[in-house]
Coordinates of C-alpha atoms and ligand atoms in Angstrom, one line a residue:
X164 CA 11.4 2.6 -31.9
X165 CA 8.1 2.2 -33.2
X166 CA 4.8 3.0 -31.9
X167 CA 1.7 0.3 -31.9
X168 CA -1.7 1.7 -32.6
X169 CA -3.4 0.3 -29.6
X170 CA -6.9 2.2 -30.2
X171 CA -9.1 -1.1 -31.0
X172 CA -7.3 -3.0 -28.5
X173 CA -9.1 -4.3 -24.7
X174 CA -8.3 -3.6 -21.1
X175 CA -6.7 -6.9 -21.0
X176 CA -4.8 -6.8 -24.0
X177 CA -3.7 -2.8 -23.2
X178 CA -2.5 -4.1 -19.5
X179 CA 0.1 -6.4 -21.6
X180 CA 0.9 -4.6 -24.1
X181 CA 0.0 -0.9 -24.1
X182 CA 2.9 1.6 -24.2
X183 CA 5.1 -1.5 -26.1
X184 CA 8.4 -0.3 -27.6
X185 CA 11.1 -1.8 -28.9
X186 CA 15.2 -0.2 -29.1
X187 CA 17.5 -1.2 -31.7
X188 CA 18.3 -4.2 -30.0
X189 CA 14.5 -5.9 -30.3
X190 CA 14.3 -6.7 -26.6
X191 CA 11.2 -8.6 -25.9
X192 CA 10.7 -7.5 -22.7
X193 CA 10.7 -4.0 -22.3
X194 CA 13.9 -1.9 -21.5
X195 CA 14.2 0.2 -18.2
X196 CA 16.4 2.8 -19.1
X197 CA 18.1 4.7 -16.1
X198 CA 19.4 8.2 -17.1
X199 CA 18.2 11.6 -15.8
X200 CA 18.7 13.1 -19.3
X201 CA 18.3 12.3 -23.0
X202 CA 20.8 14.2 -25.4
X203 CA 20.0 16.1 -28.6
X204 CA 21.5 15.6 -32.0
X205 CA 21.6 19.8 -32.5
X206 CA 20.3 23.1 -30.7
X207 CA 17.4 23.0 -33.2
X208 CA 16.4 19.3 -32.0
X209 CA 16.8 20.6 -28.4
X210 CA 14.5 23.5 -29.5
X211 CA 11.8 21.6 -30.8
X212 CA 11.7 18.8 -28.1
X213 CA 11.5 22.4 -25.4
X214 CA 8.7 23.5 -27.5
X215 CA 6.7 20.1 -28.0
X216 CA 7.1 20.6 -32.1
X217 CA 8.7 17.4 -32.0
X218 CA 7.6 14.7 -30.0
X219 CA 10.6 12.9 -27.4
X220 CA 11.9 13.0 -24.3
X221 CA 14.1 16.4 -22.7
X222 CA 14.3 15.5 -19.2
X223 CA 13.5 12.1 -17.1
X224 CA 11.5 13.5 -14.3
X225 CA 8.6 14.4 -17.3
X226 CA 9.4 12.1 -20.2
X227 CA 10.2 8.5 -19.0
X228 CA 9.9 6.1 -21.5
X229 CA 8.8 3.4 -19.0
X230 CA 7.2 5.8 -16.8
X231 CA 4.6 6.7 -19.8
X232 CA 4.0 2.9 -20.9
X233 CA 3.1 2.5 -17.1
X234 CA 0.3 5.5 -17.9
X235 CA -0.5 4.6 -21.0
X236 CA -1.3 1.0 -19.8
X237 CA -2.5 1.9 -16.9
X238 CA -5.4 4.4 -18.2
X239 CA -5.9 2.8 -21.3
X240 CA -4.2 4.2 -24.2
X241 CA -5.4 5.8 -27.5
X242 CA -9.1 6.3 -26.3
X243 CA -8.6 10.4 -25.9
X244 CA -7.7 9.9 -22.5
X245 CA -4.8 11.2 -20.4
X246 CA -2.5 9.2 -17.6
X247 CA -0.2 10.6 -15.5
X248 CA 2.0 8.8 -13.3
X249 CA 3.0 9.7 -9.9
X250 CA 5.1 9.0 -7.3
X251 CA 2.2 7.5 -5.0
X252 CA -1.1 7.1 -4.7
X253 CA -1.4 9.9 -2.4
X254 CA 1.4 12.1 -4.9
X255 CA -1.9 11.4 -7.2
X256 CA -4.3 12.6 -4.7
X257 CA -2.2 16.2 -3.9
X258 CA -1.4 16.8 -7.6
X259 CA -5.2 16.3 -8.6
X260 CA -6.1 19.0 -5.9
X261 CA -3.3 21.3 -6.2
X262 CA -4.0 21.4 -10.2
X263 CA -7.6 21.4 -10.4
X264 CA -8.6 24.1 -7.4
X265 CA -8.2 27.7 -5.7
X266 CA -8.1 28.4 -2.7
X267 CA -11.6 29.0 -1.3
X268 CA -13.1 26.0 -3.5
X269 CA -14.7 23.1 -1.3
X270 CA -14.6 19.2 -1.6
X271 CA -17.4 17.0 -0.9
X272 CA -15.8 13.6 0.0
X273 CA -17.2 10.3 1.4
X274 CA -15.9 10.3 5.1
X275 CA -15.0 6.4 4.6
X276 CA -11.6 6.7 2.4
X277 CA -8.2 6.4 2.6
X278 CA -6.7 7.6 6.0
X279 CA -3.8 10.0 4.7
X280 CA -6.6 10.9 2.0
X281 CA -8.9 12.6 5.4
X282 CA -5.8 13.9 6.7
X283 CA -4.7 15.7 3.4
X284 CA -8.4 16.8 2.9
X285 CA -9.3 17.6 6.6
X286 CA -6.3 18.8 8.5
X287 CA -3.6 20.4 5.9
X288 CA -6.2 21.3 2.8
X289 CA -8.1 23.7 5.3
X290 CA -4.7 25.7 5.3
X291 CA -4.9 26.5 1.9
X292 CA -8.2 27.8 2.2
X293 CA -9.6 24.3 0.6
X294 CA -12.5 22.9 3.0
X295 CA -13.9 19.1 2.6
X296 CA -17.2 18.2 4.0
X297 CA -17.2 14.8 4.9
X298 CA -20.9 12.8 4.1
X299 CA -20.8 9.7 6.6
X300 CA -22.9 7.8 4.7
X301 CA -23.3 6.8 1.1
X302 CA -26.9 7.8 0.2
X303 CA -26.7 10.0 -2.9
X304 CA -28.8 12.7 -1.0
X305 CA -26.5 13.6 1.6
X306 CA -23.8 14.3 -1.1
X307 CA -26.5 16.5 -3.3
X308 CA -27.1 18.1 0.1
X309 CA -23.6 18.8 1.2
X310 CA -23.2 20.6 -2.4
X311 CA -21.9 24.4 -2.0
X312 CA -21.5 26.9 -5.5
X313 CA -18.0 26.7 -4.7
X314 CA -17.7 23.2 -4.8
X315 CA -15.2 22.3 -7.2
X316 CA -14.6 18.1 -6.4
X317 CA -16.6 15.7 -5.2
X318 CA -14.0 12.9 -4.2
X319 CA -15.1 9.0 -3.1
X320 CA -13.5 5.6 -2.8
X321 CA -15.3 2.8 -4.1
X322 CA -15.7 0.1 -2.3
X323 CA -14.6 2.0 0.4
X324 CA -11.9 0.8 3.2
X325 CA -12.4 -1.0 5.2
X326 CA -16.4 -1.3 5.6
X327 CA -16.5 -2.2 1.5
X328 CA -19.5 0.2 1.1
X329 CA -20.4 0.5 -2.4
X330 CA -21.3 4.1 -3.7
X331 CA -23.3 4.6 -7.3
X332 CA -20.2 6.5 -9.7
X333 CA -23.2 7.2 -12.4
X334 CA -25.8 9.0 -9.8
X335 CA -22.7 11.1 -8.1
X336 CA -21.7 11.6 -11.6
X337 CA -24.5 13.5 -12.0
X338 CA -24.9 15.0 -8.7
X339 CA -21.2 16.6 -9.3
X340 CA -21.9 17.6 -12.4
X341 CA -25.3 19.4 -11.9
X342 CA -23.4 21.3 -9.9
X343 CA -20.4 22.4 -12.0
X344 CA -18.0 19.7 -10.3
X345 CA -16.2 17.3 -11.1
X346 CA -16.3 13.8 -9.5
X347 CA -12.9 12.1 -8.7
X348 CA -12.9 8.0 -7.6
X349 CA -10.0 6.9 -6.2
X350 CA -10.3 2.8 -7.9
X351 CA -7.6 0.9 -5.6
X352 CA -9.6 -1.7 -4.4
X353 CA -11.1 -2.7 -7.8
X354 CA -8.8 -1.3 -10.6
X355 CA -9.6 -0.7 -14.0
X356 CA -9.4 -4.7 -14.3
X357 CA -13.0 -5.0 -12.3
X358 CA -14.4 -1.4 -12.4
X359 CA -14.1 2.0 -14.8
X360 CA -15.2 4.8 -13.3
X361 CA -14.5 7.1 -16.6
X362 CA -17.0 5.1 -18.2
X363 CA -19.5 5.4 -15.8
X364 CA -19.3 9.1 -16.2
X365 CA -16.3 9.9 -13.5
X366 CA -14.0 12.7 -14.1
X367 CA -11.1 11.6 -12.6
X368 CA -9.8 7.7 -11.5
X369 CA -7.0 8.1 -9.1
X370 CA -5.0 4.8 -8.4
X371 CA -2.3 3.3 -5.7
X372 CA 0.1 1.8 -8.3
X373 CA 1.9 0.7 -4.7
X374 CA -1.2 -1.7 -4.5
X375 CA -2.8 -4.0 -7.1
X376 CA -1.0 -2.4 -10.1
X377 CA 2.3 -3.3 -9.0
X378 CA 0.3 -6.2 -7.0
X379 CA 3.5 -8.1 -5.2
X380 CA 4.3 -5.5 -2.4
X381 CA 7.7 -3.8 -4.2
X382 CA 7.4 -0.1 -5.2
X383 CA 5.5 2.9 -4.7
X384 CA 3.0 4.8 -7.7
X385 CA 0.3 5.8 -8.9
X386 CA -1.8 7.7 -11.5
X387 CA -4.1 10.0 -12.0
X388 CA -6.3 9.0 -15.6
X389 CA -9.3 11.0 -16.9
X390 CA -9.8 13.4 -20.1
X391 CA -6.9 15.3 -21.3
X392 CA -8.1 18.6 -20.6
X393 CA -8.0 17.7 -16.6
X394 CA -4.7 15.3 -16.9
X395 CA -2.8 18.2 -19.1
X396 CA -3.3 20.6 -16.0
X397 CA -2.6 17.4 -13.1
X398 CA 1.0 17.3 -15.8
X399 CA 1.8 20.5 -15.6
X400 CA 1.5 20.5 -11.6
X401 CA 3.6 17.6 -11.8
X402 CA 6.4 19.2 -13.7
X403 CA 7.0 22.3 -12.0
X404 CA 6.2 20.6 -8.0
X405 CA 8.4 17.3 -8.7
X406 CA 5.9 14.1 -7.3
X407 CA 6.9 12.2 -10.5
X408 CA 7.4 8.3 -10.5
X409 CA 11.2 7.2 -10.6
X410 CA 12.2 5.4 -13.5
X411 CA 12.7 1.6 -11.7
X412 CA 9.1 1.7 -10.2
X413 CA 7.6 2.5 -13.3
X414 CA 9.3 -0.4 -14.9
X415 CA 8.2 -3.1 -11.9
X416 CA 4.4 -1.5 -12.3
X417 CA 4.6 -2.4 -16.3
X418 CA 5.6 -5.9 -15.2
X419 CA 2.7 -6.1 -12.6
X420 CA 0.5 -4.7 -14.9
X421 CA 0.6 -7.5 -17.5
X422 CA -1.0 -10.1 -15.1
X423 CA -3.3 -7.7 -13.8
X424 CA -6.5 -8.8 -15.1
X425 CA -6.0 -12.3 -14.0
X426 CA -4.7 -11.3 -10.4
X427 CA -7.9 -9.8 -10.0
X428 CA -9.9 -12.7 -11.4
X429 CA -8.4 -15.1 -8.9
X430 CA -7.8 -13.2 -5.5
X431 CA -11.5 -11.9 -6.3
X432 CA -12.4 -15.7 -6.0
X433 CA -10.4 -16.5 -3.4
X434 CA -12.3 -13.6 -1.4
X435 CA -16.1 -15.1 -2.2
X436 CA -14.9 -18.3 -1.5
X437 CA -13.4 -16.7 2.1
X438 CA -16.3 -14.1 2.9
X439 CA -18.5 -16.9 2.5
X440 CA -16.9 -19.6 4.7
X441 CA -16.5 -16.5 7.6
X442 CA -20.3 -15.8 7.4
X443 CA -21.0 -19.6 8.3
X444 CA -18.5 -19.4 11.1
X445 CA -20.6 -18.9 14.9
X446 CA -17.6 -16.9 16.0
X447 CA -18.5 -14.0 13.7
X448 CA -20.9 -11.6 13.9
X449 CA -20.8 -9.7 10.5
X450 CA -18.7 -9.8 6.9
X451 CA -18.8 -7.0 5.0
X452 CA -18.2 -8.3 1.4
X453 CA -19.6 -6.6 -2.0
X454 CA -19.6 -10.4 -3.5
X455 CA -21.7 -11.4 -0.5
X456 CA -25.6 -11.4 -1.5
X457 CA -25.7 -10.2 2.1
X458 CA -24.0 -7.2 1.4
X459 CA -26.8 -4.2 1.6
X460 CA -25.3 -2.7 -1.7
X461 CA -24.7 -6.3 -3.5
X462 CA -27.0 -5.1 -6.3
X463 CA -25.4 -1.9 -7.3
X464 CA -21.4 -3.7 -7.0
X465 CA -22.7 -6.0 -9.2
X466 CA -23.9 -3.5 -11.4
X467 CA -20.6 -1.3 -11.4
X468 CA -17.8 -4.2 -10.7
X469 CA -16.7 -6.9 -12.6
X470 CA -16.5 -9.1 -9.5
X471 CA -16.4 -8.3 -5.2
X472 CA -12.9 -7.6 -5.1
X473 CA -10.5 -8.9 -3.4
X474 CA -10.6 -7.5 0.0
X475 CA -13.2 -8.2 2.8
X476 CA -13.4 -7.0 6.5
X477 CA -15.2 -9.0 8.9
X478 CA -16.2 -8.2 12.8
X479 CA -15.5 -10.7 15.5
X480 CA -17.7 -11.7 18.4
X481 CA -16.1 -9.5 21.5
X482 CA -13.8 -6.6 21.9
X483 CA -10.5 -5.4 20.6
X484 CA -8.6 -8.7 22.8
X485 CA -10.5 -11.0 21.0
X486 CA -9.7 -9.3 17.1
X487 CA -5.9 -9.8 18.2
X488 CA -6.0 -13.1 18.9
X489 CA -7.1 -13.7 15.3
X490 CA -4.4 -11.8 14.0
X491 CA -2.0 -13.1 16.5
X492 CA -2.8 -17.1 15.5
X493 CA -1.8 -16.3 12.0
X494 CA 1.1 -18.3 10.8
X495 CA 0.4 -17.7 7.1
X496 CA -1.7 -14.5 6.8
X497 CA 1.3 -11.3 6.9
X498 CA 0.1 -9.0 9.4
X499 CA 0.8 -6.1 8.3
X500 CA -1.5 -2.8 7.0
X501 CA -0.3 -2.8 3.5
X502 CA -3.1 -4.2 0.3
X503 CA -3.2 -5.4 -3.4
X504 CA -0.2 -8.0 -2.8
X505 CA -0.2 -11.9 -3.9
X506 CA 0.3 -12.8 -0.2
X507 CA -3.2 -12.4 1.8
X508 CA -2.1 -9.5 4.6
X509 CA -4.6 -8.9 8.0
X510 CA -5.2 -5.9 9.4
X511 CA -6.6 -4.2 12.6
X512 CA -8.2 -1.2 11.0
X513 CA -9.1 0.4 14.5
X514 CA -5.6 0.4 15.8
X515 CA -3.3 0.6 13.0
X516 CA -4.7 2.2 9.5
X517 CA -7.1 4.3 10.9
X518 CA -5.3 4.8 14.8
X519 CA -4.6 8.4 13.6
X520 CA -8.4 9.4 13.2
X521 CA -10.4 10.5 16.2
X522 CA -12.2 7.9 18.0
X523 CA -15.4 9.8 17.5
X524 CA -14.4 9.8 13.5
X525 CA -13.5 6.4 13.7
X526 CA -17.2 6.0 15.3
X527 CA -18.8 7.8 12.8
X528 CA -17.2 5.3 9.9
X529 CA -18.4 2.6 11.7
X530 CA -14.9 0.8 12.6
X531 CA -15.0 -0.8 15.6
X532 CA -12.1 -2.2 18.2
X533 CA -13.7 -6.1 16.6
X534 CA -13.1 -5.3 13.4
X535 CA -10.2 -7.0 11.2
X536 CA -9.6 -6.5 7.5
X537 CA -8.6 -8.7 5.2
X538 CA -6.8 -8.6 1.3
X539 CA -6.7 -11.9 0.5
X540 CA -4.1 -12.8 -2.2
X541 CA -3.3 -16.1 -4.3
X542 CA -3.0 -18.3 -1.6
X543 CA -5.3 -21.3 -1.5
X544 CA -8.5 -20.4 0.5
X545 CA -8.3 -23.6 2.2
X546 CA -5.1 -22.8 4.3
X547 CA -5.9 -19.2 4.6
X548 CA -9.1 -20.6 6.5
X549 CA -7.1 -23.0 8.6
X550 CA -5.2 -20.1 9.5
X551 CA -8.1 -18.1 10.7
X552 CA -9.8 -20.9 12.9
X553 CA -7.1 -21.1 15.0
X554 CA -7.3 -17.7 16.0
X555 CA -11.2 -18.0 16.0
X556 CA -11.4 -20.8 18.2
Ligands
LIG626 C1 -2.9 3.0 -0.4 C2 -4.0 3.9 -0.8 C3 -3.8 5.2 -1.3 C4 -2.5 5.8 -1.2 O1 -1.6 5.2 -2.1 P1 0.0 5.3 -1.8 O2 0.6 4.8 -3.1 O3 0.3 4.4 -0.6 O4 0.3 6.7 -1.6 C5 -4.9 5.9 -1.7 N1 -6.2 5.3 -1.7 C6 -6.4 4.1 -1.3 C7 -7.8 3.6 -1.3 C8 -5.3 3.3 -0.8 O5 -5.6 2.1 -0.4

């Protein structure tokens, strides 16, 4: 095998081709290999490979061939950056934390992110001796206010799910950083493809592998990407804990990753074209869109994102009876709670992703029982519309 130098290469061209390797056999298509060991030509090999003298692979669950072309494509390789790949997105999440801080360290996270993410932060972290505060809303203020000295992370999701509220990664850069912290994005909803965090001055870019990487509903993963000094430490959590990405799923993520870029492209398109046919419809009372001029933070996503994304949410005139009639007139939209796949899914945020929060947190994020969410996919916008109006009435 032979390794590529990648280090002048592009996000597009590293998504198809980073981490490329070739066996004695010249397979075009990379090789999954499925063993839970490699062997050693002597004791003195197996010595070196133990010490890290020689570079190569002692044990699957830490040196996966495919599971390292999956980071190295995924965080973009050979710019002095580390990727690590996890089991999950959430495996990403836990390792970052359980690496990076002591007990009696704080987080300062936006209160609009990932469910499991608020449980993991606000009901098991306190255990630990690890307290969150939550900021409700995105102002950059209210994130330098909620500061402590012992803050260690300050954690946010941008856009956010499901309200698509846009936070400023350089201005919390600095916030964190003013204070000794370190500030963590979690980039699901845009990937690297339409938004880089590092390179706005993040710390830390956690993805969902189990969304857009993959980006056809099949595996779980994820990775946690940032300077070496950080991912070394998120590694070595990894190695002795055990959340580490099977062999297969790092494999199907390598496959998803090579049309990556022009997933995003299109289903961002399709989005615009479906935000902006919902605003027009009399039925509807808001769309929350980053793509949408409308949207109160349009300026700043189009500053830091490539494009709107791909997912929208969108609040119905009436209650809770008359979001599930949308969802229950779809014949083509999948219901179901799951994002980042080819096929456009719909969502009731209020009683299915976020059913586990409080109602008064659920208040407090603005999510109302009208509120539907959609990831829209590669289907064309013109059916998923039909689809919608019959539910809309
Ligand atoms: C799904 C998701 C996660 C968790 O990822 P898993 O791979 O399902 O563990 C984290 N953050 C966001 C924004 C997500 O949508």
């Amino acid at each position: 095998m032979s390794a590529v130098d990648t280090s002048g290469w592009s996000f597009d061209t590293l998504a198809v081709r980073a981490g490329q390797e070739r066996s004695q056999f010249g397979e075009h298509s990379e090789a999954l290999y499925l063993t839970s060991s490699f062997v050693f030509e002597n004791a003195a090999q197996a010595a070196a490979r133990f010490s890290g003298a020689e570079p190569g692979n002692v044990l699957r669950p830490l040196h996966q061939p495919d599971r390292q072309r999956h980071a190295d494509a995924a965080g973009g390789a050979g710019r002095r950056r580390g990727c690590i790949a996890t089991a999950t997105g959430m495996a990403a999440i836990l390792s970052t934390v359980m690496a990076l801080m002591q007990s009696g360290e704080h987080i300062v996270a936006s209160r609009s992110i990932f469910g499991a993410t608020q449980q993991l932060f606000g009901a098991i972290l306190p255990r630990f001796g690890v307290d969150t505060t939550f900021v409700e809303r995105g102002a950059v203020e209210a994130f330098r206010a909620a500061m402590r000295p012992t803050t260690k992370l300050v954690f946010i999701e941008t856009p956010s799910n499901p309200l698509t509220e846009v936070f400023d990664i350089a201005a919390l850069a600095e916030v964190a950083h003013a204070a000794g912290a370190l500030l963590v994005v979690d980039n699901c909803f845009c990937t690297p493809a339409l938004q880089r965090p590092l390179e706005l001055g993040a710390d830390l870019v956690i993805h969902s592998a189990t969304k857009y990487l993959d980006g056809q509903g099949r595996v779980l993963g994820g990775a946690v990407c940032g300077a070496r000094t950080l991912t070394e430490e998120v590694f070595k959590f990894l190695r002795t804990a055990g959340p580490t990405l099977s062999a297969f799923n790092a494999w199907v993520i390598l496959k998803g990753l090579e049309t990556l870029s022009v997933r995003m492209q299109a289903q961002s398109a399709n989005a615009l074209q479906l935000a902006q046919w919902l605003e027009d419809r009399p039925q509807v009372a808001r769309v929350y869109y980053p793509g949408l001029v409308s949207h109160p933070q349009h300026a700043l996503a189009s500053r830091q994102q490539a494009s709107g994304g791909a997912i929208l949410s969108f609040e119905v005139k009436g209650d809770r009876a008359a979001a599930w009639r949308v969802v229950d007139n779809c014949r083509l939209l999948s219901i179901t709670a799951n994002l980042g796949d080819t096929k456009t899914t719909i969502t009731h945020p209020a009683s299915t992703t976020h059913g586990r929060i409080t109602a008064e947190a659920r208040a407090a994020s603005g999510i109302g029982e009208n509120l539907l969410r959609i990831a829209v996919g590669l289907e064309s916008p013109m059916d998923l519309q039909a689809d919608l109006a019959r539910g809309l009435g």
